[in-house]
């Protein structure tokens, strides 16, 4: 009984939110921009970089009935662990809903800094070595493996490419060593 | 006759290189040894990066598609799905920056060492042209991935050139506009612009570099190394093989460095991700549009100084640089070194601290 | 004695040279081998998984469609005398609606103070970036070089890098029967009705000059 009320109240609140055209959550965007000092936009979590409101692809106005159902299903995923595929969200946005649920998510509106903690460090959607939660805090794209905090990416890639780098260093050392010897030879022969 | 000599003679007969006078020059060419000797390496390093650019550039052409609908996706596809694609693309970007870095260093060293002195005036002028073309290569290549920063930076760049027209008298006023619309190919930056920038970047400009580099290098060989310091140093080393070996050693170290960068540090990681999204002609320009670092030295003055002042200033500076061999004919190298050091500090400060200076002056 | 040292030196010399050549050659071979191994597959494309292929093709279609849309917009502008900007009811004084003008340049539509449409070019008069559509303190911002423009007049704030105002665009309001009921003419003069009640169910257009 309590659950139904919960759902109902959530649907009502969602309806209020959508009619007021603030269903995008700028609280998170604002926090990330301030925390990371980098310009960010809605495309971190949404399908469209201008957010879900509007008539362009990936926005509510452009959705078919079937797609709209998917959006509503995602809105109803109150608890973590439900598979969602909302067309207004991108992979990261859907992942957030799947891992924490909409109930927790709406609670986090007041404390957007805690989203990273809730997400945990397990998931790394773009496999660049930096967890999604960390990329959220850094203001970098969790879905682009080429985008991330430069120093972190560098360290991770050095570890990943360690063998290649050693191979490269050895061959370059041979070249360098060879050149030094030839140079020595010519220097000795000059006199 | 030993087998060894037979083989050598076989090739000597087929390739009578001794008739080629450059080899003779090389055999006798000498490099002065003094405290600025490292300046002689900078040109070679620029050449090295040009060669890397040509090779990686050609390899990139296997996948790049110069249309505004596909350009961005083809670069993404290359980086994400092709083995080694990210590496080649990243190497191309890093090495473009390094080519410009060493080009500028070479320019500053040449200036400080008064290497433009008679009879090397044309070496100097071809060098300046090469530097200019290198910057243009950077500018045209920047547009090709067709993402937000690429297109918007190009718009700003072209519009800046066009704005010069307002300051020119009478019939001259139309010239910048004509130049811009020739390169832009339409009212707005669009498919014609991409096509034109593409052909400039992969054919026209590299060819120009090739021709100018040939002249530049020929002149360097003909005149030999300049003395570089006021009091000619008595110590010299042979260009071949000593200097060339050292040059190659420097190349080895630098290649090592750039390979590590290309493998481990995506050049794009320094940009905020909204700027890396495909260009959207119908949306607003995202914040944080800036040119590549090597344009900061004109970008920040452009932001801070009145435009006419900047245009006049840059005209004067370009004029002075072109006429340097004549203007500084009697200036000592000591003074030239000081001027070069001032230029270098300006470039360093504005490139590294430009943003801070800007936000301090314009809160 | 002398000869002996000479001989010894010669051997050392020769060893240096041979060592040098061998390791140089070896290093170059090593490096080329590594490069070939790493880049061999570059030239043979890649095999995408089904999911990757689906995503790739979807993105590809999306981008081509947005391109097709632009060509469609261009065609529309050549063919038609009026271009729909927005319905009157959708105009707001705080968030502008982007549209494309007859020169294929971005423009913005707001609701003006007088309750009538307020159409501005969105191409920054400084260096041509596209101006943002959010109104703050009565101004809209060009993010490229931080120029603030008064949304009512289009005039840039003093100190902005942009010196010229954003040009205002003329508009036409048509009712559901496609009848023109109000318009802003060439000299900025407004003709027709300004009664808000009458405007509610209408659409805003730009007209070919």
JSON list of N, CA and C in Angstrom, two decimals, chain C residues 153-185:
[
{"chain": "C", "resi": 153, "resn": "UNK", "atom": "N", "xyz": [16.93, 45.36, -27.51]},
{"chain": "C", "resi": 153, "resn": "UNK", "atom": "CA", "xyz": [17.42, 46.23, -28.57]},
{"chain": "C", "resi": 153, "resn": "UNK", "atom": "C", "xyz": [18.49, 45.57, -29.42]},
{"chain": "C", "resi": 154, "resn": "UNK", "atom": "N", "xyz": [19.15, 44.53, -28.88]},
{"chain": "C", "resi": 154, "resn": "UNK", "atom": "CA", "xyz": [20.25, 43.90, -29.60]},
{"chain": "C", "resi": 154, "resn": "UNK", "atom": "C", "xyz": [21.57, 44.62, -29.43]},
{"chain": "C", "resi": 155, "resn": "UNK", "atom": "N", "xyz": [21.54, 45.74, -28.65]},
{"chain": "C", "resi": 155, "resn": "UNK", "atom": "CA", "xyz": [22.76, 46.54, -28.50]},
{"chain": "C", "resi": 155, "resn": "UNK", "atom": "C", "xyz": [23.71, 45.88, -27.49]},
{"chain": "C", "resi": 156, "resn": "UNK", "atom": "N", "xyz": [25.01, 45.76, -27.83]},
{"chain": "C", "resi": 156, "resn": "UNK", "atom": "CA", "xyz": [25.95, 45.14, -26.89]},
{"chain": "C", "resi": 156, "resn": "UNK", "atom": "C", "xyz": [26.24, 46.05, -25.70]},
{"chain": "C", "resi": 157, "resn": "UNK", "atom": "N", "xyz": [26.49, 45.47, -24.54]},
{"chain": "C", "resi": 157, "resn": "UNK", "atom": "CA", "xyz": [26.89, 46.25, -23.38]},
{"chain": "C", "resi": 157, "resn": "UNK", "atom": "C", "xyz": [28.21, 46.95, -23.66]},
{"chain": "C", "resi": 158, "resn": "UNK", "atom": "N", "xyz": [28.39, 48.14, -23.08]},
{"chain": "C", "resi": 158, "resn": "UNK", "atom": "CA", "xyz": [29.68, 48.80, -23.27]},
{"chain": "C", "resi": 158, "resn": "UNK", "atom": "C", "xyz": [30.80, 47.91, -22.71]},
{"chain": "C", "resi": 159, "resn": "UNK", "atom": "N", "xyz": [31.93, 47.88, -23.40]},
{"chain": "C", "resi": 159, "resn": "UNK", "atom": "CA", "xyz": [33.04, 47.04, -22.96]},
{"chain": "C", "resi": 159, "resn": "UNK", "atom": "C", "xyz": [33.02, 45.66, -23.58]},
{"chain": "C", "resi": 160, "resn": "UNK", "atom": "N", "xyz": [31.91, 45.30, -24.22]},
{"chain": "C", "resi": 160, "resn": "UNK", "atom": "CA", "xyz": [31.88, 44.01, -24.91]},
{"chain": "C", "resi": 160, "resn": "UNK", "atom": "C", "xyz": [32.77, 44.09, -26.15]},
{"chain": "C", "resi": 161, "resn": "UNK", "atom": "N", "xyz": [33.38, 42.96, -26.53]},
{"chain": "C", "resi": 161, "resn": "UNK", "atom": "CA", "xyz": [34.19, 42.98, -27.75]},
{"chain": "C", "resi": 161, "resn": "UNK", "atom": "C", "xyz": [33.34, 43.31, -28.98]},
{"chain": "C", "resi": 162, "resn": "UNK", "atom": "N", "xyz": [32.06, 42.93, -28.96]},
{"chain": "C", "resi": 162, "resn": "UNK", "atom": "CA", "xyz": [31.18, 43.24, -30.08]},
{"chain": "C", "resi": 162, "resn": "UNK", "atom": "C", "xyz": [30.79, 44.71, -29.98]},
{"chain": "C", "resi": 163, "resn": "UNK", "atom": "N", "xyz": [30.84, 45.41, -31.09]},
{"chain": "C", "resi": 163, "resn": "UNK", "atom": "CA", "xyz": [30.50, 46.83, -31.08]},
{"chain": "C", "resi": 163, "resn": "UNK", "atom": "C", "xyz": [29.15, 47.10, -31.75]},
{"chain": "C", "resi": 164, "resn": "UNK", "atom": "N", "xyz": [28.82, 46.28, -32.75]},
{"chain": "C", "resi": 164, "resn": "UNK", "atom": "CA", "xyz": [27.57, 46.53, -33.48]},
{"chain": "C", "resi": 164, "resn": "UNK", "atom": "C", "xyz": [26.44, 45.73, -32.85]},
{"chain": "C", "resi": 165, "resn": "UNK", "atom": "N", "xyz": [25.22, 46.27, -32.90]},
{"chain": "C", "resi": 165, "resn": "UNK", "atom": "CA", "xyz": [24.09, 45.52, -32.34]},
{"chain": "C", "resi": 165, "resn": "UNK", "atom": "C", "xyz": [23.74, 44.29, -33.18]},
{"chain": "C", "resi": 166, "resn": "UNK", "atom": "N", "xyz": [23.12, 43.31, -32.55]},
{"chain": "C", "resi": 166, "resn": "UNK", "atom": "CA", "xyz": [22.57, 42.19, -33.30]},
{"chain": "C", "resi": 166, "resn": "UNK", "atom": "C", "xyz": [21.41, 42.72, -34.12]},
{"chain": "C", "resi": 167, "resn": "UNK", "atom": "N", "xyz": [21.41, 42.53, -35.44]},
{"chain": "C", "resi": 167, "resn": "UNK", "atom": "CA", "xyz": [20.32, 43.09, -36.24]},
{"chain": "C", "resi": 167, "resn": "UNK", "atom": "C", "xyz": [18.97, 42.47, -35.85]},
{"chain": "C", "resi": 168, "resn": "UNK", "atom": "N", "xyz": [17.94, 43.31, -35.87]},
{"chain": "C", "resi": 168, "resn": "UNK", "atom": "CA", "xyz": [16.59, 42.80, -35.60]},
{"chain": "C", "resi": 168, "resn": "UNK", "atom": "C", "xyz": [16.00, 42.27, -36.90]},
{"chain": "C", "resi": 169, "resn": "UNK", "atom": "N", "xyz": [15.22, 41.23, -36.77]},
{"chain": "C", "resi": 169, "resn": "UNK", "atom": "CA", "xyz": [14.58, 40.68, -37.96]},
{"chain": "C", "resi": 169, "resn": "UNK", "atom": "C", "xyz": [13.09, 41.03, -37.97]},
{"chain": "C", "resi": 170, "resn": "UNK", "atom": "N", "xyz": [12.58, 41.19, -39.16]},
{"chain": "C", "resi": 170, "resn": "UNK", "atom": "CA", "xyz": [11.15, 41.47, -39.28]},
{"chain": "C", "resi": 170, "resn": "UNK", "atom": "C", "xyz": [10.36, 40.19, -39.20]},
{"chain": "C", "resi": 171, "resn": "UNK", "atom": "N", "xyz": [9.11, 40.33, -38.75]},
{"chain": "C", "resi": 171, "resn": "UNK", "atom": "CA", "xyz": [8.30, 39.14, -38.60]},
{"chain": "C", "resi": 171, "resn": "UNK", "atom": "C", "xyz": [6.89, 39.38, -39.09]},
{"chain": "C", "resi": 172, "resn": "UNK", "atom": "N", "xyz": [6.19, 38.28, -39.22]},
{"chain": "C", "resi": 172, "resn": "UNK", "atom": "CA", "xyz": [4.79, 38.33, -39.67]},
{"chain": "C", "resi": 172, "resn": "UNK", "atom": "C", "xyz": [4.02, 37.37, -38.77]},
{"chain": "C", "resi": 173, "resn": "UNK", "atom": "N", "xyz": [2.86, 37.80, -38.30]},
{"chain": "C", "resi": 173, "resn": "UNK", "atom": "CA", "xyz": [2.02, 36.88, -37.53]},
{"chain": "C", "resi": 173, "resn": "UNK", "atom": "C", "xyz": [0.82, 36.49, -38.36]},
{"chain": "C", "resi": 174, "resn": "UNK", "atom": "N", "xyz": [0.63, 35.17, -38.50]},
{"chain": "C", "resi": 174, "resn": "UNK", "atom": "CA", "xyz": [-0.52, 34.71, -39.27]},
{"chain": "C", "resi": 174, "resn": "UNK", "atom": "C", "xyz": [-1.42, 33.88, -38.37]},
{"chain": "C", "resi": 175, "resn": "UNK", "atom": "N", "xyz": [-2.72, 34.01, -38.59]},
{"chain": "C", "resi": 175, "resn": "UNK", "atom": "CA", "xyz": [-3.64, 33.20, -37.78]},
{"chain": "C", "resi": 175, "resn": "UNK", "atom": "C", "xyz": [-3.82, 31.82, -38.42]},
{"chain": "C", "resi": 176, "resn": "UNK", "atom": "N", "xyz": [-4.70, 31.03, -37.81]},
{"chain": "C", "resi": 176, "resn": "UNK", "atom": "CA", "xyz": [-4.86, 29.65, -38.28]},
{"chain": "C", "resi": 176, "resn": "UNK", "atom": "C", "xyz": [-5.35, 29.57, -39.72]},
{"chain": "C", "resi": 177, "resn": "UNK", "atom": "N", "xyz": [-6.02, 30.64, -40.16]},
{"chain": "C", "resi": 177, "resn": "UNK", "atom": "CA", "xyz": [-6.50, 30.64, -41.55]},
{"chain": "C", "resi": 177, "resn": "UNK", "atom": "C", "xyz": [-5.42, 31.17, -42.50]},
{"chain": "C", "resi": 178, "resn": "UNK", "atom": "N", "xyz": [-4.20, 31.28, -41.98]},
{"chain": "C", "resi": 178, "resn": "UNK", "atom": "CA", "xyz": [-3.09, 31.74, -42.80]},
{"chain": "C", "resi": 178, "resn": "UNK", "atom": "C", "xyz": [-3.23, 33.19, -43.24]},
{"chain": "C", "resi": 179, "resn": "UNK", "atom": "N", "xyz": [-3.97, 33.96, -42.44]},
{"chain": "C", "resi": 179, "resn": "UNK", "atom": "CA", "xyz": [-4.17, 35.36, -42.78]},
{"chain": "C", "resi": 179, "resn": "UNK", "atom": "C", "xyz": [-3.22, 36.19, -41.93]},
{"chain": "C", "resi": 180, "resn": "UNK", "atom": "N", "xyz": [-2.55, 37.14, -42.58]},
{"chain": "C", "resi": 180, "resn": "UNK", "atom": "CA", "xyz": [-1.62, 37.97, -41.82]},
{"chain": "C", "resi": 180, "resn": "UNK", "atom": "C", "xyz": [-2.41, 38.93, -40.94]},
{"chain": "C", "resi": 181, "resn": "UNK", "atom": "N", "xyz": [-2.13, 38.88, -39.62]},
{"chain": "C", "resi": 181, "resn": "UNK", "atom": "CA", "xyz": [-2.87, 39.80, -38.76]},
{"chain": "C", "resi": 181, "resn": "UNK", "atom": "C", "xyz": [-1.96, 40.86, -38.14]},
{"chain": "C", "resi": 182, "resn": "UNK", "atom": "N", "xyz": [-0.64, 40.63, -38.18]},
{"chain": "C", "resi": 182, "resn": "UNK", "atom": "CA", "xyz": [0.27, 41.67, -37.70]},
{"chain": "C", "resi": 182, "resn": "UNK", "atom": "C", "xyz": [1.63, 41.45, -38.36]},
{"chain": "C", "resi": 183, "resn": "UNK", "atom": "N", "xyz": [2.41, 42.52, -38.46]},
{"chain": "C", "resi": 183, "resn": "UNK", "atom": "CA", "xyz": [3.73, 42.39, -39.09]},
{"chain": "C", "resi": 183, "resn": "UNK", "atom": "C", "xyz": [4.65, 43.51, -38.63]},
{"chain": "C", "resi": 184, "resn": "UNK", "atom": "N", "xyz": [5.95, 43.20, -38.62]},
{"chain": "C", "resi": 184, "resn": "UNK", "atom": "CA", "xyz": [6.93, 44.25, -38.36]},
{"chain": "C", "resi": 184, "resn": "UNK", "atom": "C", "xyz": [7.59, 44.54, -39.70]},
{"chain": "C", "resi": 185, "resn": "UNK", "atom": "N", "xyz": [7.47, 45.77, -40.16]},
{"chain": "C", "resi": 185, "resn": "UNK", "atom": "CA", "xyz": [7.92, 46.12, -41.50]},
{"chain": "C", "resi": 185, "resn": "UNK", "atom": "C", "xyz": [9.38, 46.51, -41.56]}
]
